[in-house]
Short mmCIF file of C-alpha atoms and ligand atoms in Angstrom, two decimals:
data_model
loop_
_atom_site.label_atom_id
_atom_site.label_comp_id
_atom_site.label_asym_id
_atom_site.label_seq_id
_atom_site.Cartn_x
_atom_site.Cartn_y
_atom_site.Cartn_z
CA UNK A 1 31.61 -70.90 -3.63
CA UNK A 2 34.24 -70.79 -1.06
CA UNK A 3 37.50 -72.35 -1.65
CA UNK A 4 37.92 -75.67 0.06
CA UNK A 5 40.32 -75.60 3.12
CA UNK A 6 41.47 -79.09 2.98
CA UNK A 7 43.68 -78.48 6.23
CA UNK A 8 40.41 -78.18 8.49
CA UNK A 9 39.12 -81.10 9.96
CA UNK A 10 35.69 -80.97 11.87
CA UNK A 11 35.78 -83.45 14.46
CA UNK A 12 32.45 -84.70 16.37
CA UNK A 13 32.61 -86.60 19.42
CA UNK A 14 29.40 -88.19 20.55
CA UNK A 15 28.27 -88.54 24.11
CA UNK A 16 30.11 -91.73 24.91
CA UNK A 17 33.38 -90.08 23.45
CA UNK A 18 33.05 -87.47 26.50
CA UNK A 19 31.19 -89.48 29.06
CA UNK A 20 34.18 -89.62 31.54
CA UNK A 21 37.64 -88.71 32.22
CA UNK A 22 39.17 -91.65 30.54
CA UNK A 23 36.72 -91.12 27.54
CA UNK A 24 37.80 -87.41 27.35
CA UNK A 25 41.69 -88.24 27.41
CA UNK A 26 41.02 -90.61 24.57
CA UNK A 27 39.27 -87.90 22.90
CA UNK A 28 42.30 -85.22 23.46
CA UNK A 29 44.85 -88.09 21.73
CA UNK A 30 42.69 -88.22 19.02
CA UNK A 31 42.48 -84.56 18.28
CA UNK A 32 46.48 -84.43 19.05
CA UNK A 33 46.92 -87.04 16.36
CA UNK A 34 45.38 -84.53 14.00
CA UNK A 35 47.65 -81.94 15.13
CA UNK A 36 50.72 -84.14 14.47
CA UNK A 37 49.45 -84.57 11.00
CA UNK A 38 49.44 -80.79 10.52
CA UNK A 39 45.58 -80.48 10.36
CA UNK A 40 43.62 -77.73 12.03
CA UNK A 41 40.69 -79.52 14.07
CA UNK A 42 37.60 -77.94 14.81
CA UNK A 43 35.95 -79.85 17.75
CA UNK A 44 32.25 -80.33 18.08
CA UNK A 45 31.19 -82.27 21.43
CA UNK A 46 27.97 -83.73 22.33
CA UNK A 47 26.85 -83.76 26.20
CA UNK A 48 28.49 -86.22 28.48
CA UNK A 49 26.59 -89.55 27.60
CA UNK A 50 22.91 -89.83 29.10
CA UNK A 51 23.10 -86.14 30.24
CA UNK A 52 20.42 -84.99 27.64
CA UNK A 53 18.29 -87.48 28.67
CA UNK A 54 18.64 -86.60 32.49
CA UNK A 55 18.38 -82.71 32.00
CA UNK A 56 15.02 -83.88 29.96
CA UNK A 57 13.79 -85.62 33.00
CA UNK A 58 14.79 -82.67 35.40
CA UNK A 59 12.63 -80.21 32.97
CA UNK A 60 9.91 -82.81 33.05
CA UNK A 61 9.93 -83.09 36.88
CA UNK A 62 9.81 -79.19 37.12
CA UNK A 63 6.55 -79.06 34.40
CA UNK A 64 4.89 -81.09 37.01
CA UNK A 65 5.63 -78.74 40.14
CA UNK A 66 8.18 -81.51 41.40
CA UNK A 67 11.08 -78.90 42.48
CA UNK A 68 12.68 -81.02 44.73
CA UNK A 69 13.14 -83.97 42.21
CA UNK A 70 14.24 -81.45 39.46
CA UNK A 71 17.06 -80.06 41.75
CA UNK A 72 18.01 -83.43 42.78
CA UNK A 73 18.78 -84.59 39.48
CA UNK A 74 20.49 -81.41 38.56
CA UNK A 75 22.49 -81.79 41.97
CA UNK A 76 23.91 -85.53 40.76
CA UNK A 77 24.63 -83.87 37.47
CA UNK A 78 26.68 -81.08 39.02
CA UNK A 79 28.55 -83.71 41.07
CA UNK A 80 29.42 -85.88 37.80
CA UNK A 81 30.94 -82.65 36.15
CA UNK A 82 32.83 -81.51 39.04
CA UNK A 83 34.17 -84.83 39.72
CA UNK A 84 35.22 -85.26 35.92
CA UNK A 85 36.59 -81.77 36.15
CA UNK A 86 38.77 -82.60 39.02
CA UNK A 87 40.28 -85.90 37.48
CA UNK A 88 40.91 -84.11 34.30
CA UNK A 89 42.57 -80.83 35.14
CA UNK A 90 45.47 -80.77 37.27
CA UNK A 91 46.63 -77.21 37.29
CA UNK A 92 44.99 -75.34 40.44
CA UNK A 93 44.34 -71.95 38.60
CA UNK A 94 42.73 -73.76 35.55
CA UNK A 95 40.70 -75.93 37.87
CA UNK A 96 39.46 -73.37 39.87
CA UNK A 97 38.11 -71.31 37.16
CA UNK A 98 36.54 -74.46 35.24
CA UNK A 99 34.69 -75.21 38.72
CA UNK A 100 33.58 -71.67 39.08
CA UNK A 101 32.35 -71.92 35.67
CA UNK A 102 30.48 -75.30 36.24
CA UNK A 103 28.86 -73.93 39.49
CA UNK A 104 27.91 -70.91 37.77
CA UNK A 105 25.96 -73.15 35.12
CA UNK A 106 24.18 -75.11 37.56
CA UNK A 107 23.13 -72.31 39.71
CA UNK A 108 21.53 -70.76 36.45
CA UNK A 109 19.84 -74.23 35.57
CA UNK A 110 18.40 -74.59 39.28
CA UNK A 111 17.01 -71.04 38.99
CA UNK A 112 15.64 -72.04 35.77
CA UNK A 113 14.00 -75.43 36.99
CA UNK A 114 12.69 -73.52 40.01
CA UNK A 115 11.03 -71.13 37.88
CA UNK A 116 9.61 -73.85 35.57
CA UNK A 117 8.25 -75.53 38.68
CA UNK A 118 6.51 -72.47 40.12
CA UNK A 119 4.69 -72.12 37.02
CA UNK A 120 4.11 -75.62 36.41
CA UNK A 121 4.31 -75.33 32.69
CA UNK A 122 7.34 -76.45 30.31
CA UNK A 123 7.28 -74.70 27.17
CA UNK A 124 9.19 -76.04 24.31
CA UNK A 125 11.46 -72.85 24.40
CA UNK A 126 12.34 -73.40 28.28
CA UNK A 127 12.92 -76.79 27.46
CA UNK A 128 15.35 -76.11 24.93
CA UNK A 129 17.05 -73.78 27.51
CA UNK A 130 17.26 -76.55 30.25
CA UNK A 131 18.69 -79.12 27.83
CA UNK A 132 21.11 -77.06 26.48
CA UNK A 133 23.39 -77.18 29.83
CA UNK A 134 24.47 -80.71 28.45
CA UNK A 135 26.26 -79.24 25.81
CA UNK A 136 27.30 -76.02 27.29
CA UNK A 137 28.74 -78.01 30.21
CA UNK A 138 30.54 -80.60 28.40
CA UNK A 139 32.41 -78.00 25.70
CA UNK A 140 33.96 -76.20 28.48
CA UNK A 141 34.93 -79.41 30.16
CA UNK A 142 36.52 -80.54 27.12
CA UNK A 143 38.15 -77.38 26.32
CA UNK A 144 39.80 -77.02 29.81
CA UNK A 145 41.07 -80.95 29.56
CA UNK A 146 42.63 -80.18 26.07
CA UNK A 147 44.68 -77.37 27.45
CA UNK A 148 45.56 -79.74 30.48
CA UNK A 149 47.05 -82.00 27.83
CA UNK A 150 48.79 -78.99 25.82
CA UNK A 151 46.41 -78.68 23.30
CA UNK A 152 45.83 -74.83 22.56
CA UNK A 153 41.93 -74.99 22.89
CA UNK A 154 39.57 -72.10 22.71
CA UNK A 155 35.95 -72.64 24.10
CA UNK A 156 33.23 -71.33 21.33
CA UNK A 157 29.73 -70.68 22.59
CA UNK A 158 27.73 -72.46 19.91
CA UNK A 159 25.36 -70.29 20.38
CA UNK A 160 26.94 -67.28 18.93
CA UNK A 161 27.47 -69.18 15.88
CA UNK A 162 24.86 -71.85 14.99
CA UNK A 163 22.19 -68.95 14.38
CA UNK A 164 18.60 -70.68 13.98
CA UNK A 165 15.01 -70.07 13.55
CA UNK A 166 12.62 -70.32 16.58
CA UNK A 167 11.43 -73.75 15.86
CA UNK A 168 12.49 -74.74 19.40
CA UNK A 169 13.09 -78.56 19.69
CA UNK A 170 14.19 -78.68 16.33
CA UNK A 171 15.30 -75.24 15.04
CA UNK A 172 16.78 -74.72 11.27
CA UNK A 173 20.02 -73.42 10.90
CA UNK A 174 20.45 -70.45 8.82
CA UNK A 175 23.31 -70.83 6.62
CA UNK A 176 23.91 -67.49 5.24
CA UNK A 177 24.54 -66.11 9.11
CA UNK A 178 26.13 -69.15 10.17
CA UNK A 179 28.74 -68.82 7.52
CA UNK A 180 29.60 -64.98 8.53
CA UNK A 181 29.62 -66.00 12.20
CA UNK A 182 32.05 -68.84 11.87
CA UNK A 183 34.37 -66.82 9.63
CA UNK A 184 34.60 -64.19 11.85
CA UNK A 185 34.51 -66.21 15.17
CA UNK A 186 36.14 -69.24 14.54
CA UNK A 187 38.16 -69.18 11.24
CA UNK A 188 40.75 -66.58 13.01
CA UNK A 189 41.34 -69.06 16.04
CA UNK A 190 41.89 -71.64 13.61
CA UNK A 191 44.34 -69.09 11.78
CA UNK A 192 46.36 -68.70 14.80
CA UNK A 193 46.62 -72.46 15.35
CA UNK A 194 44.11 -73.07 18.05
CA UNK A 195 41.49 -75.75 18.21
CA UNK A 196 38.08 -74.29 18.79
CA UNK A 197 35.76 -76.37 20.88
CA UNK A 198 32.35 -76.05 20.88
CA UNK A 199 28.89 -77.79 22.22
CA UNK A 200 26.79 -79.36 19.22
CA UNK A 201 23.03 -79.67 19.24
CA UNK A 202 22.31 -76.07 20.38
CA UNK A 203 22.05 -72.56 18.57
CA UNK A 204 20.08 -69.47 19.26
CA UNK A 205 17.56 -67.22 17.48
CA UNK A 206 17.84 -63.68 18.37
CA UNK A 207 19.69 -64.39 21.55
CA UNK A 208 17.30 -67.16 22.59
CA UNK A 209 18.64 -70.56 22.96
CA UNK A 210 17.41 -73.31 20.56
CA UNK A 211 18.27 -76.94 19.69
CA UNK A 212 18.30 -78.81 16.35
CA UNK A 213 16.47 -81.94 17.59
CA UNK A 214 17.85 -85.32 19.14
CA UNK A 215 21.23 -86.54 18.02
CA UNK A 216 21.67 -83.01 16.51
CA UNK A 217 25.51 -82.75 17.37
CA UNK A 218 26.38 -84.55 13.84
CA UNK A 219 24.30 -82.01 12.30
CA UNK A 220 26.27 -78.85 13.89
CA UNK A 221 29.41 -80.55 12.84
CA UNK A 222 28.40 -81.15 9.28
CA UNK A 223 27.16 -77.38 9.32
CA UNK A 224 30.49 -76.33 10.60
CA UNK A 225 32.13 -78.20 7.95
CA UNK A 226 29.80 -76.98 5.23
CA UNK A 227 29.98 -73.59 5.93
CA UNK A 228 33.74 -73.44 5.93
CA UNK A 229 34.18 -75.77 3.27
CA UNK A 230 36.51 -78.16 5.44
CA UNK A 231 38.50 -81.00 4.40
CA UNK A 232 36.82 -83.92 5.93
CA UNK A 233 34.25 -84.22 8.64
CA UNK A 234 34.70 -86.84 11.51
CA UNK A 235 32.10 -88.18 13.50
CA UNK A 236 33.47 -90.05 16.25
CA UNK A 237 31.36 -92.58 18.42
CA UNK A 238 31.24 -95.88 19.91
CA UNK A 239 31.04 -98.22 17.02
CA UNK A 240 33.43 -98.82 14.22
CA UNK A 241 31.73 -97.22 11.52
CA UNK A 242 28.28 -97.39 9.83
CA UNK A 243 27.55 -101.43 10.12
CA UNK A 244 25.29 -103.81 8.10
CA UNK A 245 22.76 -103.18 10.97
CA UNK A 246 22.72 -102.15 14.51
CA UNK A 247 25.48 -103.86 16.39
CA UNK A 248 23.34 -103.93 19.61
CA UNK A 249 20.62 -106.12 17.88
CA UNK A 250 22.91 -108.30 15.57
CA UNK A 251 26.21 -108.52 16.93
CA UNK A 252 27.46 -109.92 13.86
CA UNK A 253 27.14 -106.87 12.09
CA UNK A 254 30.14 -105.96 9.89
CA UNK A 255 31.46 -102.49 9.34
CA UNK A 256 30.77 -100.86 5.81
CA UNK A 257 33.91 -99.41 4.43
CA UNK A 258 32.48 -97.02 2.11
CA UNK A 259 29.02 -96.03 1.45
CA UNK A 260 27.59 -93.02 -0.92
CA UNK A 261 26.01 -89.88 0.46
CA UNK A 262 22.53 -91.22 -0.57
CA UNK A 263 22.77 -94.49 1.14
CA UNK A 264 24.05 -92.92 4.33
CA UNK A 265 21.26 -90.27 4.22
CA UNK A 266 18.61 -93.07 3.93
CA UNK A 267 19.81 -95.02 6.40
CA UNK A 268 20.35 -92.21 9.00
CA UNK A 269 16.40 -90.84 8.00
CA UNK A 270 14.84 -94.38 8.11
CA UNK A 271 16.51 -95.10 11.99
CA UNK A 272 20.15 -95.82 12.09
CA UNK A 273 21.03 -93.82 15.22
CA UNK A 274 24.82 -93.61 13.96
CA UNK A 275 24.09 -90.45 11.97
CA UNK A 276 21.73 -87.73 12.31
CA UNK A 277 19.44 -87.71 9.29
CA UNK A 278 20.51 -83.93 8.10
CA UNK A 279 24.08 -84.57 8.86
CA UNK A 280 24.84 -85.62 5.31
CA UNK A 281 23.20 -82.81 3.17
CA UNK A 282 25.81 -79.75 4.23
CA UNK A 283 28.74 -82.15 3.05
CA UNK A 284 26.94 -83.24 -0.09
CA UNK A 285 26.50 -79.75 -0.96
CA UNK A 286 30.29 -79.28 -0.92
CA UNK A 287 31.37 -82.93 -1.47
CA UNK A 288 33.06 -83.11 1.87
CA UNK A 289 34.26 -86.83 2.86
CA UNK A 290 32.33 -87.70 6.00
CA UNK A 291 34.00 -90.41 8.36
CA UNK A 292 32.43 -92.41 11.07
CA UNK A 293 34.91 -93.71 13.76
CA UNK A 294 35.20 -95.25 16.64
CA UNK A 295 36.94 -93.18 19.66
CA UNK A 296 37.40 -96.60 21.59
CA UNK A 297 39.26 -97.97 18.53
CA UNK A 298 40.77 -95.06 17.05
CA UNK A 299 43.04 -97.10 14.60
CA UNK A 300 40.40 -98.53 12.87
CA UNK A 301 39.72 -97.18 9.41
CA UNK A 302 35.79 -96.50 10.05
CA UNK A 303 33.37 -95.79 7.36
CA UNK A 304 33.89 -93.41 4.81
CA UNK A 305 31.18 -91.64 3.17
CA UNK A 306 31.62 -90.26 -0.35
CA UNK A 307 29.94 -89.45 -3.45
CA UNK A 308 31.47 -92.15 -5.30
CA UNK A 309 32.20 -95.40 -3.57
CA UNK A 310 33.27 -98.50 -5.45
CA UNK A 311 30.66 -100.66 -7.00
CA UNK A 312 29.59 -103.62 -4.42
CA UNK A 313 28.52 -107.22 -5.33
CA UNK A 314 25.67 -107.84 -2.70
CA UNK A 315 22.71 -105.97 -3.11
CA UNK A 316 22.45 -104.16 0.15
CA UNK A 317 24.80 -102.43 2.06
CA UNK A 318 23.10 -101.95 5.68
CA UNK A 319 19.31 -102.44 7.11
CA UNK A 320 18.01 -99.71 9.37
CA UNK A 321 15.11 -99.91 11.47
CA UNK A 322 12.85 -97.26 13.16
CA UNK A 323 10.79 -98.17 16.05
CA UNK A 324 7.68 -96.46 17.85
CA UNK A 325 5.77 -95.74 14.53
CA UNK A 326 2.07 -95.57 13.84
CA UNK A 327 0.04 -96.44 10.75
CA UNK A 328 -2.88 -94.36 10.00
CA UNK A 329 -5.41 -95.92 7.49
CA UNK A 330 -7.14 -93.12 5.50
CA UNK A 331 -10.49 -94.25 3.71
CA UNK A 332 -11.94 -91.78 1.43
CA UNK A 333 -15.53 -92.86 2.19
CA UNK A 334 -17.21 -89.86 1.15
CA UNK A 335 -14.87 -88.53 -1.57
CA UNK A 336 -14.37 -92.00 -3.36
CA UNK A 337 -11.76 -91.21 -6.09
CA UNK A 338 -12.24 -87.35 -5.38
CA UNK A 339 -9.79 -85.30 -7.30
CA UNK A 340 -7.60 -83.53 -4.81
CA UNK A 341 -8.28 -86.22 -2.16
CA UNK A 342 -4.41 -87.06 -1.49
CA UNK A 343 -3.53 -83.24 -1.85
CA UNK A 344 -6.04 -82.68 1.05
CA UNK A 345 -4.71 -85.41 3.07
CA UNK A 346 -1.28 -84.28 2.73
CA UNK A 347 -2.25 -81.02 3.69
CA UNK A 348 -3.35 -81.88 7.12
CA UNK A 349 -0.10 -83.68 7.92
CA UNK A 350 1.81 -80.26 6.79
CA UNK A 351 -0.79 -78.18 8.94
CA UNK A 352 0.52 -79.82 11.85
CA UNK A 353 4.46 -80.11 10.77
CA UNK A 354 4.35 -83.99 11.00
CA UNK A 355 6.47 -85.92 8.68
CA UNK A 356 5.57 -88.84 7.24
CA UNK A 357 7.98 -91.85 6.56
CA UNK A 358 6.13 -94.01 4.42
CA UNK A 359 2.94 -94.02 2.07
CA UNK A 360 1.02 -96.72 0.20
CA UNK A 361 -2.42 -96.21 -1.56
CA UNK A 362 -4.94 -98.13 -3.22
CA UNK A 363 -7.87 -96.89 -5.02
CA UNK A 364 -9.88 -95.67 -2.15
CA UNK A 365 -7.42 -95.86 0.70
CA UNK A 366 -4.22 -94.40 1.80
CA UNK A 367 -2.03 -95.34 4.50
CA UNK A 368 0.90 -93.56 5.96
CA UNK A 369 3.26 -93.98 8.97
CA UNK A 370 4.14 -91.26 11.05
CA UNK A 371 6.45 -91.20 14.34
CA UNK A 372 4.76 -88.08 16.04
CA UNK A 373 2.54 -89.39 18.90
CA UNK A 374 1.55 -85.77 20.42
CA UNK A 375 -0.01 -84.82 16.84
CA UNK A 376 -1.75 -87.82 16.04
CA UNK A 377 -5.45 -86.97 18.12
CA UNK A 378 -5.29 -83.72 16.31
CA UNK A 379 -4.44 -85.00 12.90
CA UNK A 380 -7.11 -87.61 13.07
CA UNK A 381 -9.61 -85.38 14.02
CA UNK A 382 -8.95 -83.49 10.97
CA UNK A 383 -8.79 -86.17 8.41
CA UNK A 384 -12.06 -87.51 10.06
CA UNK A 385 -13.23 -84.50 8.10
CA UNK A 386 -12.63 -85.84 5.06
CA UNK A 387 -12.15 -89.44 5.57
CA UNK A 388 -12.82 -92.67 7.72
CA UNK A 389 -9.66 -93.08 10.00
CA UNK A 390 -8.17 -95.89 11.83
CA UNK A 391 -4.69 -95.63 13.44
CA UNK A 392 -2.48 -98.56 15.02
CA UNK A 393 0.72 -97.60 17.26
CA UNK A 394 3.76 -99.78 17.88
CA UNK A 395 4.76 -100.36 14.61
CA UNK A 396 8.37 -100.25 13.00
CA UNK A 397 10.11 -99.85 9.91
CA UNK A 398 12.63 -101.89 8.44
CA UNK A 399 14.62 -100.25 5.43
CA UNK A 400 17.14 -101.94 3.25
CA UNK A 401 19.50 -99.88 1.56
CA UNK A 402 21.66 -100.18 -1.36
CA UNK A 403 22.60 -98.35 -4.41
CA UNK A 404 22.85 -101.97 -6.18
CA UNK A 405 19.45 -102.99 -5.59
CA UNK A 406 18.89 -101.17 -8.78
CA UNK A 407 18.32 -103.89 -11.37
CA UNK A 408 18.35 -106.86 -9.12
CA UNK A 409 15.47 -108.97 -10.23
CA UNK A 410 13.83 -111.36 -7.46
CA UNK A 411 15.26 -109.23 -4.82
CA UNK A 412 11.92 -108.62 -3.00
CA UNK A 413 11.09 -112.40 -3.26
CA UNK A 414 14.36 -112.94 -1.56
CA UNK A 415 13.37 -110.21 1.24
CA UNK A 416 10.20 -111.60 2.07
CA UNK A 417 11.10 -115.31 1.68
CA UNK A 418 13.84 -114.68 4.50
CA UNK A 419 11.30 -113.42 6.65
CA UNK A 420 8.32 -115.41 5.85
CA UNK A 421 7.42 -116.10 9.55
CA UNK A 422 7.16 -112.03 10.16
CA UNK A 423 3.61 -110.36 9.52
CA UNK A 424 4.27 -107.52 6.69
CA UNK A 425 2.31 -104.41 6.47
CA UNK A 426 2.71 -101.61 3.81
CA UNK A 427 5.94 -102.19 1.41
CA UNK A 428 7.34 -99.75 -0.31
CA UNK A 429 10.22 -99.61 -2.94
CA UNK A 430 11.45 -96.00 -2.62
CA UNK A 431 11.41 -93.84 -5.99
CA UNK A 432 15.26 -93.38 -5.19
CA UNK A 433 15.58 -97.00 -5.90
CA UNK A 434 18.20 -97.48 -3.29
CA UNK A 435 15.82 -98.52 -0.90
CA UNK A 436 13.21 -100.91 -0.12
CA UNK A 437 11.03 -100.37 3.30
CA UNK A 438 8.27 -102.27 4.94
CA UNK A 439 6.66 -102.22 8.36
CA UNK A 440 6.14 -104.85 11.14
CA UNK A 441 4.90 -104.91 14.44
CA UNK A 442 7.42 -103.63 16.83
CA UNK A 443 8.02 -107.02 18.84
CA UNK A 444 9.48 -108.77 15.48
CA UNK A 445 11.81 -106.23 14.65
CA UNK A 446 14.88 -107.96 16.05
CA UNK A 447 14.04 -111.23 14.70
CA UNK A 448 13.42 -109.95 11.20
CA UNK A 449 16.78 -107.82 11.21
CA UNK A 450 18.61 -111.20 12.37
CA UNK A 451 16.85 -113.22 9.53
CA UNK A 452 17.76 -110.36 7.18
CA UNK A 453 21.24 -110.10 7.99
CA UNK A 454 21.73 -113.69 8.06
CA UNK A 455 20.24 -114.11 4.60
CA UNK A 456 22.10 -111.02 2.86
CA UNK A 457 25.30 -110.63 4.73
CA UNK A 458 26.77 -114.13 4.71
CA UNK A 459 29.15 -113.75 1.81
CA UNK A 460 29.96 -110.11 1.87
CA UNK A 461 31.71 -108.44 -0.81
CA UNK A 462 35.30 -107.87 0.97
CA UNK A 463 35.82 -104.58 -1.18
CA UNK A 464 33.02 -103.10 0.76
CA UNK A 465 32.61 -104.83 4.04
CA UNK A 466 35.20 -105.32 6.75
CA UNK A 467 34.91 -109.41 6.92
CA UNK A 468 38.82 -109.59 8.24
CA UNK A 469 36.68 -108.54 11.65
CA UNK A 470 34.64 -111.30 11.22
CA UNK A 471 37.32 -113.81 10.41
CA UNK A 472 39.27 -112.78 13.59
CA UNK A 473 36.23 -112.97 15.85
CA UNK A 474 35.87 -116.82 14.43
CA UNK A 475 39.72 -117.27 14.93
CA UNK A 476 39.08 -116.25 18.65
CA UNK A 477 36.29 -118.70 19.40
P1 LIG B 501 26.60 -90.93 19.80
O1 LIG B 501 26.65 -90.77 21.16
O2 LIG B 501 28.26 -90.79 19.64
O3 LIG B 501 26.32 -89.74 18.72
P2 LIG B 501 24.98 -92.52 19.27
O4 LIG B 501 24.33 -93.64 20.12
O5 LIG B 501 23.94 -91.58 18.53
O6 LIG B 501 26.23 -92.31 19.34
O7 LIG B 501 25.12 -93.76 17.68
C1 LIG B 501 25.72 -94.59 17.88
C2 LIG B 501 24.98 -95.94 18.17
O8 LIG B 501 23.94 -96.21 16.74
C3 LIG B 501 25.84 -97.45 18.15
O9 LIG B 501 25.82 -97.55 19.29
C4 LIG B 501 24.63 -98.15 17.63
O10 LIG B 501 23.81 -99.27 18.56
C5 LIG B 501 23.70 -97.61 16.90
N1 LIG B 501 23.32 -97.89 15.57
C6 LIG B 501 22.02 -98.29 14.91
N2 LIG B 501 22.26 -98.54 13.72
C7 LIG B 501 23.74 -98.51 13.36
C8 LIG B 501 24.29 -98.97 12.15
N3 LIG B 501 23.90 -99.37 10.95
N4 LIG B 501 25.85 -98.69 12.36
C9 LIG B 501 26.30 -98.54 13.31
N5 LIG B 501 25.70 -98.00 14.63
C10 LIG B 501 24.31 -98.34 14.52
N1 LIG B 502 23.28 -84.57 23.36
C1 LIG B 502 22.24 -84.61 22.34
C2 LIG B 502 21.16 -85.63 22.38
O1 LIG B 502 21.70 -86.65 23.16
C3 LIG B 502 22.59 -84.27 20.91
C4 LIG B 502 23.70 -85.41 20.76
O2 LIG B 502 24.29 -85.98 21.47
O3 LIG B 502 23.82 -85.37 19.28
O4 LIG B 502 20.22 -85.99 21.30
MG1 LIG B 503 24.56 -89.64 17.99
#
């Protein structure tokens, strides 16, 4: 295994951290603070906030032959990027070159959108190409803004280093070739004292652009950190860290000061948007600490994700929720108790590349939850060959995570009595023993989160949770 390079810190800035000139300047000053500590930052940026969704809307418009709408959307994005560039870059030569770069990217994008609307068909491969412009543009913009702030930055086209398979829309990185590419292209920059800046989320397969899946910039940061065996990975976002639940739903949510790799992975997988589910893996493999930090409140210490957090007196660290799920009930009418029934069921999901979130079984039936809508009709048709199938959408999964659930007797009773007013379907206590999950109707999620949060975070353990923030908020009332 490669030697750790303690001085390298991979810093990932999400969409809100590069949303406009003010945010990009904040980001530059955060990077400068790491340079002052003699660290070597490698910066990974997301597209400016909402740009990915907007590009997907442009691609969809083109796909339904609405060329005008697609180009209108692209025009508005062009203006936003050009305006931000002009606000940030004062040096005339640097600004001219940046503007040329932005125009060139948008001209290419417009050609692509025209091509899509001419054929009226959007393939996953072209969709990845369209959506990649978000990170391509933001990374070029941020590199120039850093240079303007006297940070010696060099742009790296992520597609030359994040090499993946050709699973468009959710491509898998190839660790070995990535390590070689990063060592050849990025390490020499670091060694020369430069700050490499690259887009997250995007990669390539044999020269064709791919993406790692929504929220994938976190994953890029972890891949880079893992491959180069960095000293730390920092995920800069718009909240103070991993919170006890989504603060948009429960404003009283508290920052979790430290959390284990396993707990964070479980939370990310079960819906806590603050981290991409795959983020943790490359970090775990090399035991690299991951910090989740707030770019709008850079002095806050955030959340540290590590292999060995201190013990926690509360059973749970955080509660995640994942919406837009479907429950599929599969009843083995004709193959009652038949040997191999479950294997046949899972083989069908596998064939359609559809991940299952949760499973519960009875003697003659199995219920599973999935989040893929597109594959549903085909999956149900295949399942219909071996069983009776019913499915119900608009479901949500709530997942309580904590290493200290282990050995707590009566914990399920406390969970379900606190949400006695909510209709619960399918319950599972994960084999990992660090999560408890169940399904509810989508419209009940917010209320259930509020009730659970009130119940389990009324007296939080101050070594693990930032209760000072709660006290300060009360003082301000
Ligand atoms: P970025 O653009 O920086 O990647 P995201 O929007 O992907 O940011 O993730 C940050 C958001 O995740 C927060 O604004 C918050 O609403 C949401 N979130 C959901 N669950 C949690 C949680 N447990 N802790 C913190 N944030 C959470
Ligand atoms: N821009 C991409 C998205 O919105 C990737 C990311 O931000 O992590 O999904
Ligand atoms: Mg994100």
